[in-house]
GROMACS .gro file of C-alpha atoms in nm:
model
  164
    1UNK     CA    1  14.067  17.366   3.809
    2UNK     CA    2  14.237  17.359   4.175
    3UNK     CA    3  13.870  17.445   4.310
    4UNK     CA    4  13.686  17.181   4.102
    5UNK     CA    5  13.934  16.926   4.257
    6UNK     CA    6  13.884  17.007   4.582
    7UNK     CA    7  13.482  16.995   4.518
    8UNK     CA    8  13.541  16.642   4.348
    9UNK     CA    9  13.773  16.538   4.621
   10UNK     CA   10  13.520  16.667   4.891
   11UNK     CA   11  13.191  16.523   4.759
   12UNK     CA   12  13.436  16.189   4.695
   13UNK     CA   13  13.538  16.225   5.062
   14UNK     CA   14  13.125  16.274   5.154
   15UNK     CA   15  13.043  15.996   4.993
   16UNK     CA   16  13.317  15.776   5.120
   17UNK     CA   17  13.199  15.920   5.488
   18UNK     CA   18  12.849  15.837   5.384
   19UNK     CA   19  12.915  15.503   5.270
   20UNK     CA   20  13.119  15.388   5.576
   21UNK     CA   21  12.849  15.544   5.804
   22UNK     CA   22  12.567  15.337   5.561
   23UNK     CA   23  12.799  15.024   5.608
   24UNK     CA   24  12.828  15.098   6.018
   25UNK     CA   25  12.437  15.150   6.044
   26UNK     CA   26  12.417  14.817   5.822
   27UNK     CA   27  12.663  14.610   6.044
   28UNK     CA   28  12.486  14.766   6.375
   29UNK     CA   29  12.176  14.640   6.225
   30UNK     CA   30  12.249  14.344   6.133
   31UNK     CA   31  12.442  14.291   6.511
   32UNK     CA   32  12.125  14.383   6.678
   33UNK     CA   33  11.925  14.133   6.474
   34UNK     CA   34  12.199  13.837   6.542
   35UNK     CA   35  12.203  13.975   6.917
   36UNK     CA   36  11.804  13.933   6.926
   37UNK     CA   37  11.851  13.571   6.741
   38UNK     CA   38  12.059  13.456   6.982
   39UNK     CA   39  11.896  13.578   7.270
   40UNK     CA   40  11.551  13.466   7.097
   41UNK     CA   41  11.731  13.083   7.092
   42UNK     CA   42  11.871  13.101   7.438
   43UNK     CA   43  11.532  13.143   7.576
   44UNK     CA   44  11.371  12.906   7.328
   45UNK     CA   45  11.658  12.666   7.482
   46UNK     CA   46  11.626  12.782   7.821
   47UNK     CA   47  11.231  12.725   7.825
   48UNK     CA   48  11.280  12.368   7.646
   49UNK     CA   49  11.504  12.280   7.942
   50UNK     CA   50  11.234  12.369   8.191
   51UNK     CA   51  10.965  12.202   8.037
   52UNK     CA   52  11.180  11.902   7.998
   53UNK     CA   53  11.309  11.923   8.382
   54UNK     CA   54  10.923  11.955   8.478
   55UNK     CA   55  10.844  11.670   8.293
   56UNK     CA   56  11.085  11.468   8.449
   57UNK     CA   57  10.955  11.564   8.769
   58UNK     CA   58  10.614  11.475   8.661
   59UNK     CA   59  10.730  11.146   8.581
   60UNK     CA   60  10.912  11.078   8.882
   61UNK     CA   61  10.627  11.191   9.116
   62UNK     CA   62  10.417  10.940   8.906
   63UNK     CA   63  10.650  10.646   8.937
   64UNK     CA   64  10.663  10.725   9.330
   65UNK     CA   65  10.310  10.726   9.329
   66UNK     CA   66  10.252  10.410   9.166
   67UNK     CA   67  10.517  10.225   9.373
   68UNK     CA   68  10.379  10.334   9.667
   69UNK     CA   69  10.009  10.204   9.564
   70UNK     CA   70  10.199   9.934   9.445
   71UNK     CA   71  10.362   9.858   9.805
   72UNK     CA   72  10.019   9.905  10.005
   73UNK     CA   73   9.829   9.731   9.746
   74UNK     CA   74  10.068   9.457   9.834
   75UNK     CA   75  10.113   9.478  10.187
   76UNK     CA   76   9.733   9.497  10.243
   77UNK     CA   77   9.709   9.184  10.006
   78UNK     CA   78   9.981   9.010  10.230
   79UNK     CA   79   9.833   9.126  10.577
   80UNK     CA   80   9.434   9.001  10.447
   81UNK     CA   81   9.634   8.646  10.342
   82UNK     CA   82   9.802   8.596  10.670
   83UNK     CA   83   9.488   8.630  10.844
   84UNK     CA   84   9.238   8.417  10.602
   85UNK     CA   85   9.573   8.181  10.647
   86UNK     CA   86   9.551   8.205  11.029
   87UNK     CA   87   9.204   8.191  11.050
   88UNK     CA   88   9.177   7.818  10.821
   89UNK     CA   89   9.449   7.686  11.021
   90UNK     CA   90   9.225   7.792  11.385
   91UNK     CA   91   8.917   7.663  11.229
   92UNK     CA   92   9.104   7.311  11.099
   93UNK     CA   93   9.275   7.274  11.464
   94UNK     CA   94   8.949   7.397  11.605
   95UNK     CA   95   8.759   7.105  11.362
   96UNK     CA   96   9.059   6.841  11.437
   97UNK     CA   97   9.061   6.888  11.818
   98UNK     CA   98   8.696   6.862  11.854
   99UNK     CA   99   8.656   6.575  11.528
  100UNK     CA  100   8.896   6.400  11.802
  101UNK     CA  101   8.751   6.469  12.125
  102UNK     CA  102   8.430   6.308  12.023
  103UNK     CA  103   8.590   6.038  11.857
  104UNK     CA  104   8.773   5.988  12.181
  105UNK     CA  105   8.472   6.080  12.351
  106UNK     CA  106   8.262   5.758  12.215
  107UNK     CA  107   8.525   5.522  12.230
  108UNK     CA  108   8.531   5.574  12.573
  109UNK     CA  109   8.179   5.586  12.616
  110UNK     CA  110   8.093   5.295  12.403
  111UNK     CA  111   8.384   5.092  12.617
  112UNK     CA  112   8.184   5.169  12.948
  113UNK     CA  113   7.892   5.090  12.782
  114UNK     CA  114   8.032   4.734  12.729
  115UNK     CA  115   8.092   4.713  13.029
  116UNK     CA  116   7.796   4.831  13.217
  117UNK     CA  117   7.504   4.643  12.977
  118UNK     CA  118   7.777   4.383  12.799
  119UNK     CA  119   7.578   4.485  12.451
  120UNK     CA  120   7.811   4.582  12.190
  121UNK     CA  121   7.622   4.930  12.085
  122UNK     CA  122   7.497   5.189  12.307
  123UNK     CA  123   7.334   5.527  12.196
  124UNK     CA  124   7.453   5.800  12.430
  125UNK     CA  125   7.197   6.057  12.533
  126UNK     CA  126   7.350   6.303  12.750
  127UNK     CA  127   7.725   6.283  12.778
  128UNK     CA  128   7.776   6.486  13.111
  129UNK     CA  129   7.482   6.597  13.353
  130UNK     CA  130   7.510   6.723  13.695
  131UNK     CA  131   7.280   6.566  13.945
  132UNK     CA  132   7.194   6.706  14.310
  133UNK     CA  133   7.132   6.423  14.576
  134UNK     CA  134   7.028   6.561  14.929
  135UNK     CA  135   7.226   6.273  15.156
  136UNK     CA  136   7.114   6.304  15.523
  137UNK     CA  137   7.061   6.716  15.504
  138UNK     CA  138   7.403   6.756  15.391
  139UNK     CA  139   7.376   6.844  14.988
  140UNK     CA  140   7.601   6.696  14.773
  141UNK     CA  141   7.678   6.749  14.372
  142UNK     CA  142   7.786   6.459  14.134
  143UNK     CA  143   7.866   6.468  13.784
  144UNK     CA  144   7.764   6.128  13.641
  145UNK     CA  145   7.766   5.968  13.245
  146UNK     CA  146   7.437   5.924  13.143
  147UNK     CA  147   7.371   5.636  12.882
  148UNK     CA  148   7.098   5.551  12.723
  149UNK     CA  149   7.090   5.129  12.624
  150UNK     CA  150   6.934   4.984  12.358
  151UNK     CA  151   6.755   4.728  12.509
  152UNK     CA  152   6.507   4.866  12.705
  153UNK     CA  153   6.585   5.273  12.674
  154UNK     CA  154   6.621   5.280  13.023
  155UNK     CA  155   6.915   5.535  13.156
  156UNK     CA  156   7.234   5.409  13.351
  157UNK     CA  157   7.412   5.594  13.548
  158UNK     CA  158   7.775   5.547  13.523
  159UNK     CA  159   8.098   5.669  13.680
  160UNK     CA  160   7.971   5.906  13.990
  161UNK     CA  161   8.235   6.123  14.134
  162UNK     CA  162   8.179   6.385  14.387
  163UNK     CA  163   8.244   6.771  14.292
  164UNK     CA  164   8.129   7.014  14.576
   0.00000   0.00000   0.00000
């Protein structure tokens, strides 16, 4: 009886040893399998953070880009005004100055014509001409005011001043 006891209480004994090593192998298992899990999600996590950081810098280098287009777009827009800007205002003092040079101009002219032919209307021909007149071998140069009178169309010579 003493020997089947000790068998019972030996193949109770193996079993218990075989059940805790079953239950070991089991929890090892099952560690190794949460272990891989985890590690699994920390590189899922890891590789969503990178792909989210690189986006970002995507965007970022876009937004740069665009500003800076932006800014020349601009600048180029501002510089092309100035000088269309610069360029009316030259050609409307240009326009003004001459508009009242020959307004001046004919006043004057039509007041010497007045008084050189007393008519009231003279059509100018030539405003300024230079005329040569050889004056006892020495050679002189005149600028004169040429008119040219309604009457007759003749020329008169007007306002003679040396220049040589």
């Amino acid at each position: 009886m003493v020997v089947v006891m000790v068998v019972v209480i030996v193949i109770i004994i193996i079993i218990i040893i075989i059940i805790i090593i079953i239950i070991i192998i089991i929890i090892i298992i099952i560690s190794i399998i949460i272990i891989i899990i985890i590690i699994i999600i920390i590189i899922i996590i890891i590789i969503i953070i990178i792909i989210i950081i690189i986006i970002i810098i995507i965007i970022i280098i876009i937004i740069i880009i665009i500003i800076i287009i932006i800014i020349i777009i601009v600048v180029v827009v501002v510089i092309v005004v100035v000088v269309v800007l610069i360029v009316v205002i030259v050609i409307i003092v240009v326009v003004v100055f001459i508009v009242i040079i020959v307004v001046i101009a004919v006043l004057i002219l039509q007041t010497l014509c007045n008084e050189v032919t007393g008519k009231g209307y003279c059509k100018i021909q030539t405003a300024i001409t230079t005329v040569t007149i050889n004056n006892f071998n020495n050679r002189k140069t005149y600028k004169k005011l040429i008119f040219e009178v309604n009457k007759d169309d003749s020329l008169l010579y007007y306002d003679q001043y040396l220049i040589d």
